[in-house]
PDB file of C-alpha atoms in Angstrom:
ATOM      1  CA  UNK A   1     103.426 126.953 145.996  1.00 47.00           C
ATOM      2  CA  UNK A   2     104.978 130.245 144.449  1.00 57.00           C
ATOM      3  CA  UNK A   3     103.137 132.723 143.155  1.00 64.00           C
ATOM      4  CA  UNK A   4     105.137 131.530 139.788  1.00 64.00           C
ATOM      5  CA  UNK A   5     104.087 128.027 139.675  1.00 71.00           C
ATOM      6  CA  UNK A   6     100.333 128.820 140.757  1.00 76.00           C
ATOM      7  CA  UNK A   7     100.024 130.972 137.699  1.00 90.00           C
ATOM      8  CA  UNK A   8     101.906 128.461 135.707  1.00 93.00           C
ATOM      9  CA  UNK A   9      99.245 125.738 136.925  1.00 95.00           C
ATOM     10  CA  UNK A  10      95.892 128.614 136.404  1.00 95.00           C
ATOM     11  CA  UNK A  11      97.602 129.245 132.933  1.00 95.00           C
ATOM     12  CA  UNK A  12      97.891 125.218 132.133  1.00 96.00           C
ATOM     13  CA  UNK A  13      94.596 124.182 133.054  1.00 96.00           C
ATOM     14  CA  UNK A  14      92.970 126.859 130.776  1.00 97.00           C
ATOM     15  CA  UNK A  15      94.951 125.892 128.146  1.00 96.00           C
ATOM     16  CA  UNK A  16      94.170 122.195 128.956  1.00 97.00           C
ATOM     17  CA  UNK A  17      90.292 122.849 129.048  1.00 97.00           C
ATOM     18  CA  UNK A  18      90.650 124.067 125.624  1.00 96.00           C
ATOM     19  CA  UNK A  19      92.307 121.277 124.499  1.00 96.00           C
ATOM     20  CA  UNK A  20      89.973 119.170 125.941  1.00 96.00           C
ATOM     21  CA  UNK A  21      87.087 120.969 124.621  1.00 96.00           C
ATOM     22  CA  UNK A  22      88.138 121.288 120.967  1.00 95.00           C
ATOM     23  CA  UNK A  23      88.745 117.060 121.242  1.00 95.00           C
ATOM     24  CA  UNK A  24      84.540 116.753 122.547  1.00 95.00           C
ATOM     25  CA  UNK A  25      83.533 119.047 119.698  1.00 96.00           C
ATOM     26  CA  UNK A  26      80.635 116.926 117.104  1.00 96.00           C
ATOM     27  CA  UNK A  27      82.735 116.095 114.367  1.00 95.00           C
ATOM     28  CA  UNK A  28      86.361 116.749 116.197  1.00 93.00           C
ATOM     29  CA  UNK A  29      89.227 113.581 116.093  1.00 94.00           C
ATOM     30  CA  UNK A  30      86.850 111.520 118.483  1.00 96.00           C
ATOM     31  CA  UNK A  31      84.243 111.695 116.252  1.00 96.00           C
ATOM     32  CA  UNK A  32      86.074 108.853 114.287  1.00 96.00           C
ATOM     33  CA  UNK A  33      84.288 105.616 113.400  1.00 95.00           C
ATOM     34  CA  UNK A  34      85.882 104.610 109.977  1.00 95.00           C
ATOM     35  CA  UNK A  35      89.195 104.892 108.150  1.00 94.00           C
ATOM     36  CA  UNK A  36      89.063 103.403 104.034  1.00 95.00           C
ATOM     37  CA  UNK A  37      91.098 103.439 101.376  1.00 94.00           C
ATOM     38  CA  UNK A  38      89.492 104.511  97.818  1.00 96.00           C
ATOM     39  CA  UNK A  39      90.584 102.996  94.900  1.00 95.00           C
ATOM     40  CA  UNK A  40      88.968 103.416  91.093  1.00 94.00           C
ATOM     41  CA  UNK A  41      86.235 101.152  91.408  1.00 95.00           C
ATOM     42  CA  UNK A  42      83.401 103.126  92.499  1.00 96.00           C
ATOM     43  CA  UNK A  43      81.591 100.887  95.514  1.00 95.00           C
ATOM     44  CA  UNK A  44      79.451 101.388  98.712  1.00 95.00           C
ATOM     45  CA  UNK A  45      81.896 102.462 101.718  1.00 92.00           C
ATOM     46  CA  UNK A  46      80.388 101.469 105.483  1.00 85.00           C
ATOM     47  CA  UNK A  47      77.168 102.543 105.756  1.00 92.00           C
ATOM     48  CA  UNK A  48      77.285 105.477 103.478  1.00 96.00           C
ATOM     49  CA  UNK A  49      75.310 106.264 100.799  1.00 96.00           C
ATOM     50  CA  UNK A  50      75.943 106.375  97.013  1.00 96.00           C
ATOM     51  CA  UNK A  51      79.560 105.339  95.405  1.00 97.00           C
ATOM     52  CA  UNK A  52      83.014 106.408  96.385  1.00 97.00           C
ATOM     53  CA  UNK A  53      85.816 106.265  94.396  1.00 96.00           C
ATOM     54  CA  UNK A  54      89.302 107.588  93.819  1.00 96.00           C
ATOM     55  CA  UNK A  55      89.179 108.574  89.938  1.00 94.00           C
ATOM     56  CA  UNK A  56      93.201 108.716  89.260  1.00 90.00           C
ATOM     57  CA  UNK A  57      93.158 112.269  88.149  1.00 92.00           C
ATOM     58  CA  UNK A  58      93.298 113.488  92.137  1.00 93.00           C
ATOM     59  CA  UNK A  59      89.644 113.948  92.393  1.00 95.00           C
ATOM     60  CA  UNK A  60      87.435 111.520  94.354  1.00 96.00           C
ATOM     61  CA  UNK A  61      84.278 111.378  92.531  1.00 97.00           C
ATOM     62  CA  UNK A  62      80.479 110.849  94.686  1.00 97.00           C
ATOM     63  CA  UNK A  63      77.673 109.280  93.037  1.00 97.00           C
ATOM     64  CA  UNK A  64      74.926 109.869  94.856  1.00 97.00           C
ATOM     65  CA  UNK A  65      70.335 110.435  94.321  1.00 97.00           C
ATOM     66  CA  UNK A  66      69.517 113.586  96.127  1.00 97.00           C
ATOM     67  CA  UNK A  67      67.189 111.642  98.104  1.00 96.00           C
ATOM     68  CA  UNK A  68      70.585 109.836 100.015  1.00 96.00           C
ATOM     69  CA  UNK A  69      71.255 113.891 101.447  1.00 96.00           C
ATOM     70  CA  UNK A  70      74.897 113.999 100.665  1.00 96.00           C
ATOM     71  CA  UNK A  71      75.909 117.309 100.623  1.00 97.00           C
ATOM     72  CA  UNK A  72      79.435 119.176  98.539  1.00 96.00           C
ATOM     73  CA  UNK A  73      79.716 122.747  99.168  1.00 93.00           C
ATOM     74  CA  UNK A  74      76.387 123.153 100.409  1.00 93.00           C
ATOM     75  CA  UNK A  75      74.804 121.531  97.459  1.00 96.00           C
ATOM     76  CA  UNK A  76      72.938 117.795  97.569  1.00 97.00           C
ATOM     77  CA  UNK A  77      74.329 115.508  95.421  1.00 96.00           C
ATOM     78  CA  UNK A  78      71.943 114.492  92.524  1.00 97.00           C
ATOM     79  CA  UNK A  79      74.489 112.482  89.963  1.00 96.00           C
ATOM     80  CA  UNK A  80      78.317 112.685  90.362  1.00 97.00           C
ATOM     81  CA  UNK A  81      80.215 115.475  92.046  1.00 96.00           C
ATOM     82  CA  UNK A  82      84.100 115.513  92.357  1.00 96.00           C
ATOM     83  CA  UNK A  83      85.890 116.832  95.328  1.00 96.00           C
ATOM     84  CA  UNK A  84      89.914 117.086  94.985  1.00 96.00           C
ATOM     85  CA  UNK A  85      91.802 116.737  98.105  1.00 95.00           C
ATOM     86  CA  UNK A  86      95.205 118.062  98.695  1.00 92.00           C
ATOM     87  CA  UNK A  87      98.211 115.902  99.945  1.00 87.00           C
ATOM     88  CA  UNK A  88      99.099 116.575 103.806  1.00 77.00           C
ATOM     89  CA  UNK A  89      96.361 119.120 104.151  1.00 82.00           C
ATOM     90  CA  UNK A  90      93.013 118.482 106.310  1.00 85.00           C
ATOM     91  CA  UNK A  91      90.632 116.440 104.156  1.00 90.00           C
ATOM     92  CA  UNK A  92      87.408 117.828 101.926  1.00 94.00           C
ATOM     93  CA  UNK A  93      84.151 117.513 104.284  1.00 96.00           C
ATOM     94  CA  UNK A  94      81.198 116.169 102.839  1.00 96.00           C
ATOM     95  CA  UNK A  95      77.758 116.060 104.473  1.00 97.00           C
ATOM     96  CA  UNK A  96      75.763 113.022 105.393  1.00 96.00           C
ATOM     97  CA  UNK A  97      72.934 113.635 107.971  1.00 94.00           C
ATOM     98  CA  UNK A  98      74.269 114.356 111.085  1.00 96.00           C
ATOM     99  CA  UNK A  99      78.513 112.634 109.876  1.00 96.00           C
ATOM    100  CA  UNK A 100      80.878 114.461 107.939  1.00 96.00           C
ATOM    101  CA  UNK A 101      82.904 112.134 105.307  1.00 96.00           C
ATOM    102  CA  UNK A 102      86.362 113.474 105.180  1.00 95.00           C
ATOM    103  CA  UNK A 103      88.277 112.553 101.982  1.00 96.00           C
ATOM    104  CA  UNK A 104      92.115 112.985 102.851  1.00 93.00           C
ATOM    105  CA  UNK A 105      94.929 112.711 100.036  1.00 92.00           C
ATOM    106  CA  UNK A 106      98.015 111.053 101.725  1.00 86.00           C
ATOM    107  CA  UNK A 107     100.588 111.079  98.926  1.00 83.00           C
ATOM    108  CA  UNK A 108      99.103 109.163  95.936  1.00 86.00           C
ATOM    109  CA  UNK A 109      96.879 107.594  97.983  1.00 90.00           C
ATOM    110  CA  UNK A 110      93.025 109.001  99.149  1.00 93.00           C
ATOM    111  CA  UNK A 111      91.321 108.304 102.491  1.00 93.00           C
ATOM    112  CA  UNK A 112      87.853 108.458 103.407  1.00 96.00           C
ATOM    113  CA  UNK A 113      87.219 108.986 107.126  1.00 95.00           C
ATOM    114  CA  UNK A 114      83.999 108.926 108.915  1.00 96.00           C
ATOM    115  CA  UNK A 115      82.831 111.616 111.360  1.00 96.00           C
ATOM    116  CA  UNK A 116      80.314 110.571 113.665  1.00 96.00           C
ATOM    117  CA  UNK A 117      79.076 112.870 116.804  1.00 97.00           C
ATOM    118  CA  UNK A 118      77.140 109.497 117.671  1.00 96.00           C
ATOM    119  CA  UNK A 119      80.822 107.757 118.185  1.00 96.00           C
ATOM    120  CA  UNK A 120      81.504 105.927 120.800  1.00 94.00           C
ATOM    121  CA  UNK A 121      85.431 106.804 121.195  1.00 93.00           C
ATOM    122  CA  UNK A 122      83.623 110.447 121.832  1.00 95.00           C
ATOM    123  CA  UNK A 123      80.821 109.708 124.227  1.00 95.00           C
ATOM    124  CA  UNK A 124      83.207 107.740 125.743  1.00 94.00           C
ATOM    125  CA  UNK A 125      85.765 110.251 126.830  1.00 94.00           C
ATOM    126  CA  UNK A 126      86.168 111.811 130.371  1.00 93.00           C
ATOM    127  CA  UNK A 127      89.853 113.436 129.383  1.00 94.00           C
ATOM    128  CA  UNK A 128      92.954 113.296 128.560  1.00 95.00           C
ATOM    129  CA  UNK A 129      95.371 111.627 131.341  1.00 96.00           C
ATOM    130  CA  UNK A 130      98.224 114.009 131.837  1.00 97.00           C
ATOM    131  CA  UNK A 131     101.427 114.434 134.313  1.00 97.00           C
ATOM    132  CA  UNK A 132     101.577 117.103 136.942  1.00 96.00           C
ATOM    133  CA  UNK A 133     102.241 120.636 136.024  1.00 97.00           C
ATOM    134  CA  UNK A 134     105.746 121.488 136.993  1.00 96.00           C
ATOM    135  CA  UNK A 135     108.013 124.463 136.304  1.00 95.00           C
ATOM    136  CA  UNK A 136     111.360 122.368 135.660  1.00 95.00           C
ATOM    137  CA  UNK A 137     109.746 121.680 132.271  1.00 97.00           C
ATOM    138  CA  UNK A 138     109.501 125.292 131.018  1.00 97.00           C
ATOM    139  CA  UNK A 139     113.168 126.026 129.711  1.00 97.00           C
ATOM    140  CA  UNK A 140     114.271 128.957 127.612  1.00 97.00           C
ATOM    141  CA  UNK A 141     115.419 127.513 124.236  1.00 97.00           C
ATOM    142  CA  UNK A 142     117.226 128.612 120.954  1.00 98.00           C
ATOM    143  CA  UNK A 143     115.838 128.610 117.437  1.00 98.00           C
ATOM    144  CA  UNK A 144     118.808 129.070 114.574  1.00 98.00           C
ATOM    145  CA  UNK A 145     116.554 128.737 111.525  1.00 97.00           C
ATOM    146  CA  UNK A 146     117.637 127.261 108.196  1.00 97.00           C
ATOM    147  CA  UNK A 147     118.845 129.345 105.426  1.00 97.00           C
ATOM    148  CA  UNK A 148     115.987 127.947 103.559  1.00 97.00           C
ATOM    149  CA  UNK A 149     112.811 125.784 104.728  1.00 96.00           C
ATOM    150  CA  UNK A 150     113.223 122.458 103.928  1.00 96.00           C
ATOM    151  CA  UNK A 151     110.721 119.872 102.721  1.00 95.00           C
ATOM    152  CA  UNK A 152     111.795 116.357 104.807  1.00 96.00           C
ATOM    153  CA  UNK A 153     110.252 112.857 104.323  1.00 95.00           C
ATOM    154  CA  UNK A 154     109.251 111.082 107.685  1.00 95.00           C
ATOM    155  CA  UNK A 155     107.249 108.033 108.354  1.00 93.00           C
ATOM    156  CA  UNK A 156     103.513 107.617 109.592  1.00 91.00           C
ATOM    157  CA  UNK A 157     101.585 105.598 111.441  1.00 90.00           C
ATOM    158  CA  UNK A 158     100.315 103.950 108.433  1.00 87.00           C
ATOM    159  CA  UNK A 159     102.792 101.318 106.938  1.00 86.00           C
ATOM    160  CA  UNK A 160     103.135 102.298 103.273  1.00 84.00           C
ATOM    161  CA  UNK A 161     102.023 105.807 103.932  1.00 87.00           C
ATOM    162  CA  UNK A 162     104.628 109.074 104.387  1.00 89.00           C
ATOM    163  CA  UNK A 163     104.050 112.572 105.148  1.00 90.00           C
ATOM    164  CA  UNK A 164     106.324 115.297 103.910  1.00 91.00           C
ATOM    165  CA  UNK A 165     106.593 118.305 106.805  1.00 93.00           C
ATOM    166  CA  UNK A 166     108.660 121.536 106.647  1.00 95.00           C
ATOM    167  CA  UNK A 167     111.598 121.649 108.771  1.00 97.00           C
ATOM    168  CA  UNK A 168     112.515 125.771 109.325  1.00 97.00           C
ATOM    169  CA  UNK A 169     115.445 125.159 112.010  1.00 98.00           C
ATOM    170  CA  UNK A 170     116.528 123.909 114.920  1.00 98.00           C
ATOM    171  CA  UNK A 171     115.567 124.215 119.002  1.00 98.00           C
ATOM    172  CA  UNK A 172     118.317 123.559 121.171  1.00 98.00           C
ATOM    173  CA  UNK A 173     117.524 123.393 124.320  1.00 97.00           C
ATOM    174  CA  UNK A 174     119.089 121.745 128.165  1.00 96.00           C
ATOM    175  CA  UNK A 175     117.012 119.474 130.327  1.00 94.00           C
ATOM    176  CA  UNK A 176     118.475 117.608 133.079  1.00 89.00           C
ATOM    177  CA  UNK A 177     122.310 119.166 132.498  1.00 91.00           C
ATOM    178  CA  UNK A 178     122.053 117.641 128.892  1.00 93.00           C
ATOM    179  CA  UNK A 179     122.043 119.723 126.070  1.00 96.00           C
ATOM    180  CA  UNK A 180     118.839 118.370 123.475  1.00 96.00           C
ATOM    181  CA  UNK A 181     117.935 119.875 119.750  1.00 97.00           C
ATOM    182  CA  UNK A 182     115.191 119.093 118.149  1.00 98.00           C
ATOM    183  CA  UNK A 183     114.300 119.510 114.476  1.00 98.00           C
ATOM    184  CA  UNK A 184     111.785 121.982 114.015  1.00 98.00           C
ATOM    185  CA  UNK A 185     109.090 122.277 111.966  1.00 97.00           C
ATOM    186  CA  UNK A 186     106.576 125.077 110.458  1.00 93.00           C
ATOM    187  CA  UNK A 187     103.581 125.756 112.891  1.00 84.00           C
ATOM    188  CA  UNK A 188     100.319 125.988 112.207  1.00 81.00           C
ATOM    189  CA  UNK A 189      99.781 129.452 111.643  1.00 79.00           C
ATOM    190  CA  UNK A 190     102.326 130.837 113.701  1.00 87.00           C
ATOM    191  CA  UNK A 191     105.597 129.299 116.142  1.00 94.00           C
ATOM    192  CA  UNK A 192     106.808 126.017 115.544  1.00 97.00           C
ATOM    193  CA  UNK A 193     106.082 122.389 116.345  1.00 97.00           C
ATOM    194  CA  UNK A 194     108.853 119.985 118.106  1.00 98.00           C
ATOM    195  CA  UNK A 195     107.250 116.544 117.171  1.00 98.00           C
ATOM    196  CA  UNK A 196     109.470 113.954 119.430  1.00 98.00           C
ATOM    197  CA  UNK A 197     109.895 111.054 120.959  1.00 97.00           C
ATOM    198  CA  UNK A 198     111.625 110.265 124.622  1.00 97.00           C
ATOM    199  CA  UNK A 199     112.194 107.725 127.032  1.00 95.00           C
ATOM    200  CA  UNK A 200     108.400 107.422 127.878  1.00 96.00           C
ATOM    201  CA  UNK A 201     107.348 106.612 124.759  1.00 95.00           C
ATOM    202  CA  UNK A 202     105.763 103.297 124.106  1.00 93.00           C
ATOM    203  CA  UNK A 203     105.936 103.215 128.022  1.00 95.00           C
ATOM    204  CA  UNK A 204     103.818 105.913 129.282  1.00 95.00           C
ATOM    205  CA  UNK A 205     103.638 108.399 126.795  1.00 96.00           C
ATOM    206  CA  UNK A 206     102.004 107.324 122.920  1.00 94.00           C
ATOM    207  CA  UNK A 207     104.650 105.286 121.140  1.00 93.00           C
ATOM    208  CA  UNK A 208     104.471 107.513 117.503  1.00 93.00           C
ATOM    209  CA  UNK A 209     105.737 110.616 120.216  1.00 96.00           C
ATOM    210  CA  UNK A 210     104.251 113.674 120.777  1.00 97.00           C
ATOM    211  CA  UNK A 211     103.730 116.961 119.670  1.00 97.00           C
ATOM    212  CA  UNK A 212     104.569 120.659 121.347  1.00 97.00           C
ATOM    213  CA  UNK A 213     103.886 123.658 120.028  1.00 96.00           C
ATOM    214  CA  UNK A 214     105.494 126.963 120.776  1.00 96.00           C
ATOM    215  CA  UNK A 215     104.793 130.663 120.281  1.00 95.00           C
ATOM    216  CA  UNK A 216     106.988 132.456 117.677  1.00 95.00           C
ATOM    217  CA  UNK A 217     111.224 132.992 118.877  1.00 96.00           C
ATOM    218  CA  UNK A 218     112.183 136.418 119.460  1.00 97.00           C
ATOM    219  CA  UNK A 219     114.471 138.053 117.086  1.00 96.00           C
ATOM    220  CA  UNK A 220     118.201 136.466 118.542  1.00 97.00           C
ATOM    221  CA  UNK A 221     115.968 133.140 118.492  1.00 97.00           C
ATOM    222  CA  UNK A 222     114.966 132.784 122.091  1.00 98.00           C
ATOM    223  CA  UNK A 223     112.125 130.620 122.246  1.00 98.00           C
ATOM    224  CA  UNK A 224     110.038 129.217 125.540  1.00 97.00           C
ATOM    225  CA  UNK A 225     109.774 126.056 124.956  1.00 97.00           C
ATOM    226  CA  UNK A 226     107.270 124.142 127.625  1.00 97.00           C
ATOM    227  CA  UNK A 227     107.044 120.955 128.147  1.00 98.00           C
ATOM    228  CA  UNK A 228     103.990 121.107 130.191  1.00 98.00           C
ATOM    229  CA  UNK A 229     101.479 121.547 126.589  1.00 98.00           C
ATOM    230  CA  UNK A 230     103.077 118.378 124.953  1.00 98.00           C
ATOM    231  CA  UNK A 231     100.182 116.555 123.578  1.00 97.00           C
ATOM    232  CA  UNK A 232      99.353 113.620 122.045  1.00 96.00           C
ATOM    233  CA  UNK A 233      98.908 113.097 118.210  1.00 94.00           C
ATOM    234  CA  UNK A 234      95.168 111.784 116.948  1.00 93.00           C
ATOM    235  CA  UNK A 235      96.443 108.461 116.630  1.00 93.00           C
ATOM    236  CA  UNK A 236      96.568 108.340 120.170  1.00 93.00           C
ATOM    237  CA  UNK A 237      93.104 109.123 120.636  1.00 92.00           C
ATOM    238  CA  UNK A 238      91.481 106.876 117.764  1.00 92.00           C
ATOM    239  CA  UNK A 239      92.758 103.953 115.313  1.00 90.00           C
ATOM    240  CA  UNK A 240      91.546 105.734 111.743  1.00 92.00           C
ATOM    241  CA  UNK A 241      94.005 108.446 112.028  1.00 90.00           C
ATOM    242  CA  UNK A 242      97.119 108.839 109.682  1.00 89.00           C
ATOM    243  CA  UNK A 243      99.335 110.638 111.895  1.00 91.00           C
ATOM    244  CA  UNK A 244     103.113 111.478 111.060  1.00 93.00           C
ATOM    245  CA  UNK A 245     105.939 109.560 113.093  1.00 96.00           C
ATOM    246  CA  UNK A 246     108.521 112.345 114.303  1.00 97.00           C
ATOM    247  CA  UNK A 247     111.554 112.691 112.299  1.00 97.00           C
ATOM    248  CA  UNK A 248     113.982 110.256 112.587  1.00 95.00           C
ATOM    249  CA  UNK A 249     116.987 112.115 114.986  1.00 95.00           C
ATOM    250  CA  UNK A 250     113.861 113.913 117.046  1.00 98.00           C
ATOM    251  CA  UNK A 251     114.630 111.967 120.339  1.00 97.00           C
ATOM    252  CA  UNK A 252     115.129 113.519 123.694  1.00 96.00           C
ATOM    253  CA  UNK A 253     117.171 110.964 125.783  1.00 89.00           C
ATOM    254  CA  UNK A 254     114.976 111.935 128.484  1.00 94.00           C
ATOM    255  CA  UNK A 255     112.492 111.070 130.588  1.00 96.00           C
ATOM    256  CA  UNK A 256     109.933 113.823 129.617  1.00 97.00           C
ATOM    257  CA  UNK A 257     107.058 113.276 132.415  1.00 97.00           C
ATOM    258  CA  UNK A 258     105.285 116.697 131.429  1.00 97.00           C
ATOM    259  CA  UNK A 259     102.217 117.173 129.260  1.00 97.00           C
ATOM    260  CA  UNK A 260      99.788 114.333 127.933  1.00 97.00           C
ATOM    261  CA  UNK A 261     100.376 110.282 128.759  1.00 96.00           C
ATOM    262  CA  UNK A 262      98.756 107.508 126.740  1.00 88.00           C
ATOM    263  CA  UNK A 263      95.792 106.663 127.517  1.00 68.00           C
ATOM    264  CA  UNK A 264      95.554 103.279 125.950  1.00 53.00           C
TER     265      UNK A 264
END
């Protein structure tokens, strides 16, 4: 092994025990045990305590005594609190005991989502399965950016739901001889994410496709673009996630044995 492709492996496998750790953590996607729907009647959801309801003004209002110890920004509930959730962005966390309820606004519609560090899905878990670490997966790419960021509509997991993402360019890349571009959209923070499908998905990669996220292009666009740190969505890892479906022309007629495999 070079000297290239050991550091490329050392490099990986930190970044993989990250991933891995951030998945284990208490109330991380693991921690999963319910996915609802809200509507305007205010009712008992699971095993929780109190009411739940989604009010039609994008609030969710909580009835609650303060002896059932649900807790809004750090405050026990004693009578009805609101929360207001914003569409596409990580839900509002509300205290119960040791769970977190997340309440989630996908479009018009509002999600409550159970975090348990009691779940099975997490005790459960000894990893994520993943394909060898290989160098002919890390190729230089090129971002050309849009003149202007663009808000695009793509599917979910979810029949009924949509999510609405912000493409920023393109990533043209060649794997195998074959020239690929991929749609690309805002990162979290910083780079950009390639959300794609290829010929292993629904085979032995997760159907929806999978996510890769890469450090911010140069100035002429260059952009290292490694296949290696593909990863799976949530939805992979648990059924009560909402996860986006890739848009539609983000297909890499491919192979692409690098990264994270299903493991279900």
């Amino acid at each position: 092994m070079t000297s290239v492709a050991e550091d490329l492996t050392t490099d990986w496998q930190r970044w993989h025990d990250e991933r891995e750790a951030m998945l284990r953590e208490p109330h991380g996607w693991l921690s999963l045990t319910a996915l609802e729907w809200l509507d305007d009647t205010a009712r008992p959801i699971a095993d929780l305590p109190g009411t739940w309801r989604a009010a039609g003004d994008g609030t969710v209002e909580i009835t609650a005594a303060a002896a059932d110890g649900v807790v809004v920004d750090g405050a026990t509930v004693d009578g009805t609190a609101t929360v207001t959730p914003v569409d596409g962005a990580p839900g509002v966390l509300v205290g119960v005991g040791e769970r977190v309820v997340e309440l989630a606004r996908r479009t018009d519609s509002y999600a409550l989502r159970v975090r348990d560090p009691e779940a099975p899905t997490r005790h459960a878990f000894t990893g994520v399965p993943t394909f060898p670490v290989d160098e002919r997966w890390v190729v230089t790419g090129r971002f050309e950016a849009y003149p202007e960021p663009r808000r695009i509509t793509v599917g979910a997991v979810v029949d009924g739901l949509a999510h609405f993402p912000t493409a920023v360019g393109t990533v043209t890349f060649t794997l195998d001889g074959a020239e690929q571009q991929l749609i690309a959209l805002a990162g979290k923070g910083e780079g950009l994410s390639l959300h794609f499908r290829d010929a292993t998905s629904g085979v032995s990669t997760y159907g929806g496709g999978r996510i890769l996220r890469t450090g911010d292009p140069d100035a002429d666009g260059t952009v290292v673009v490694d296949l290696n740190r593909t990863v799976n969505l949530p939805c992979a890892l648990t059924a009560f996630a909402t996860c986006p479906l890739p848009p539609a022309d983000n297909v890499l007629h491919v192979a692409v044995e690098a990264g994270e495999r299903s493991d279900r």
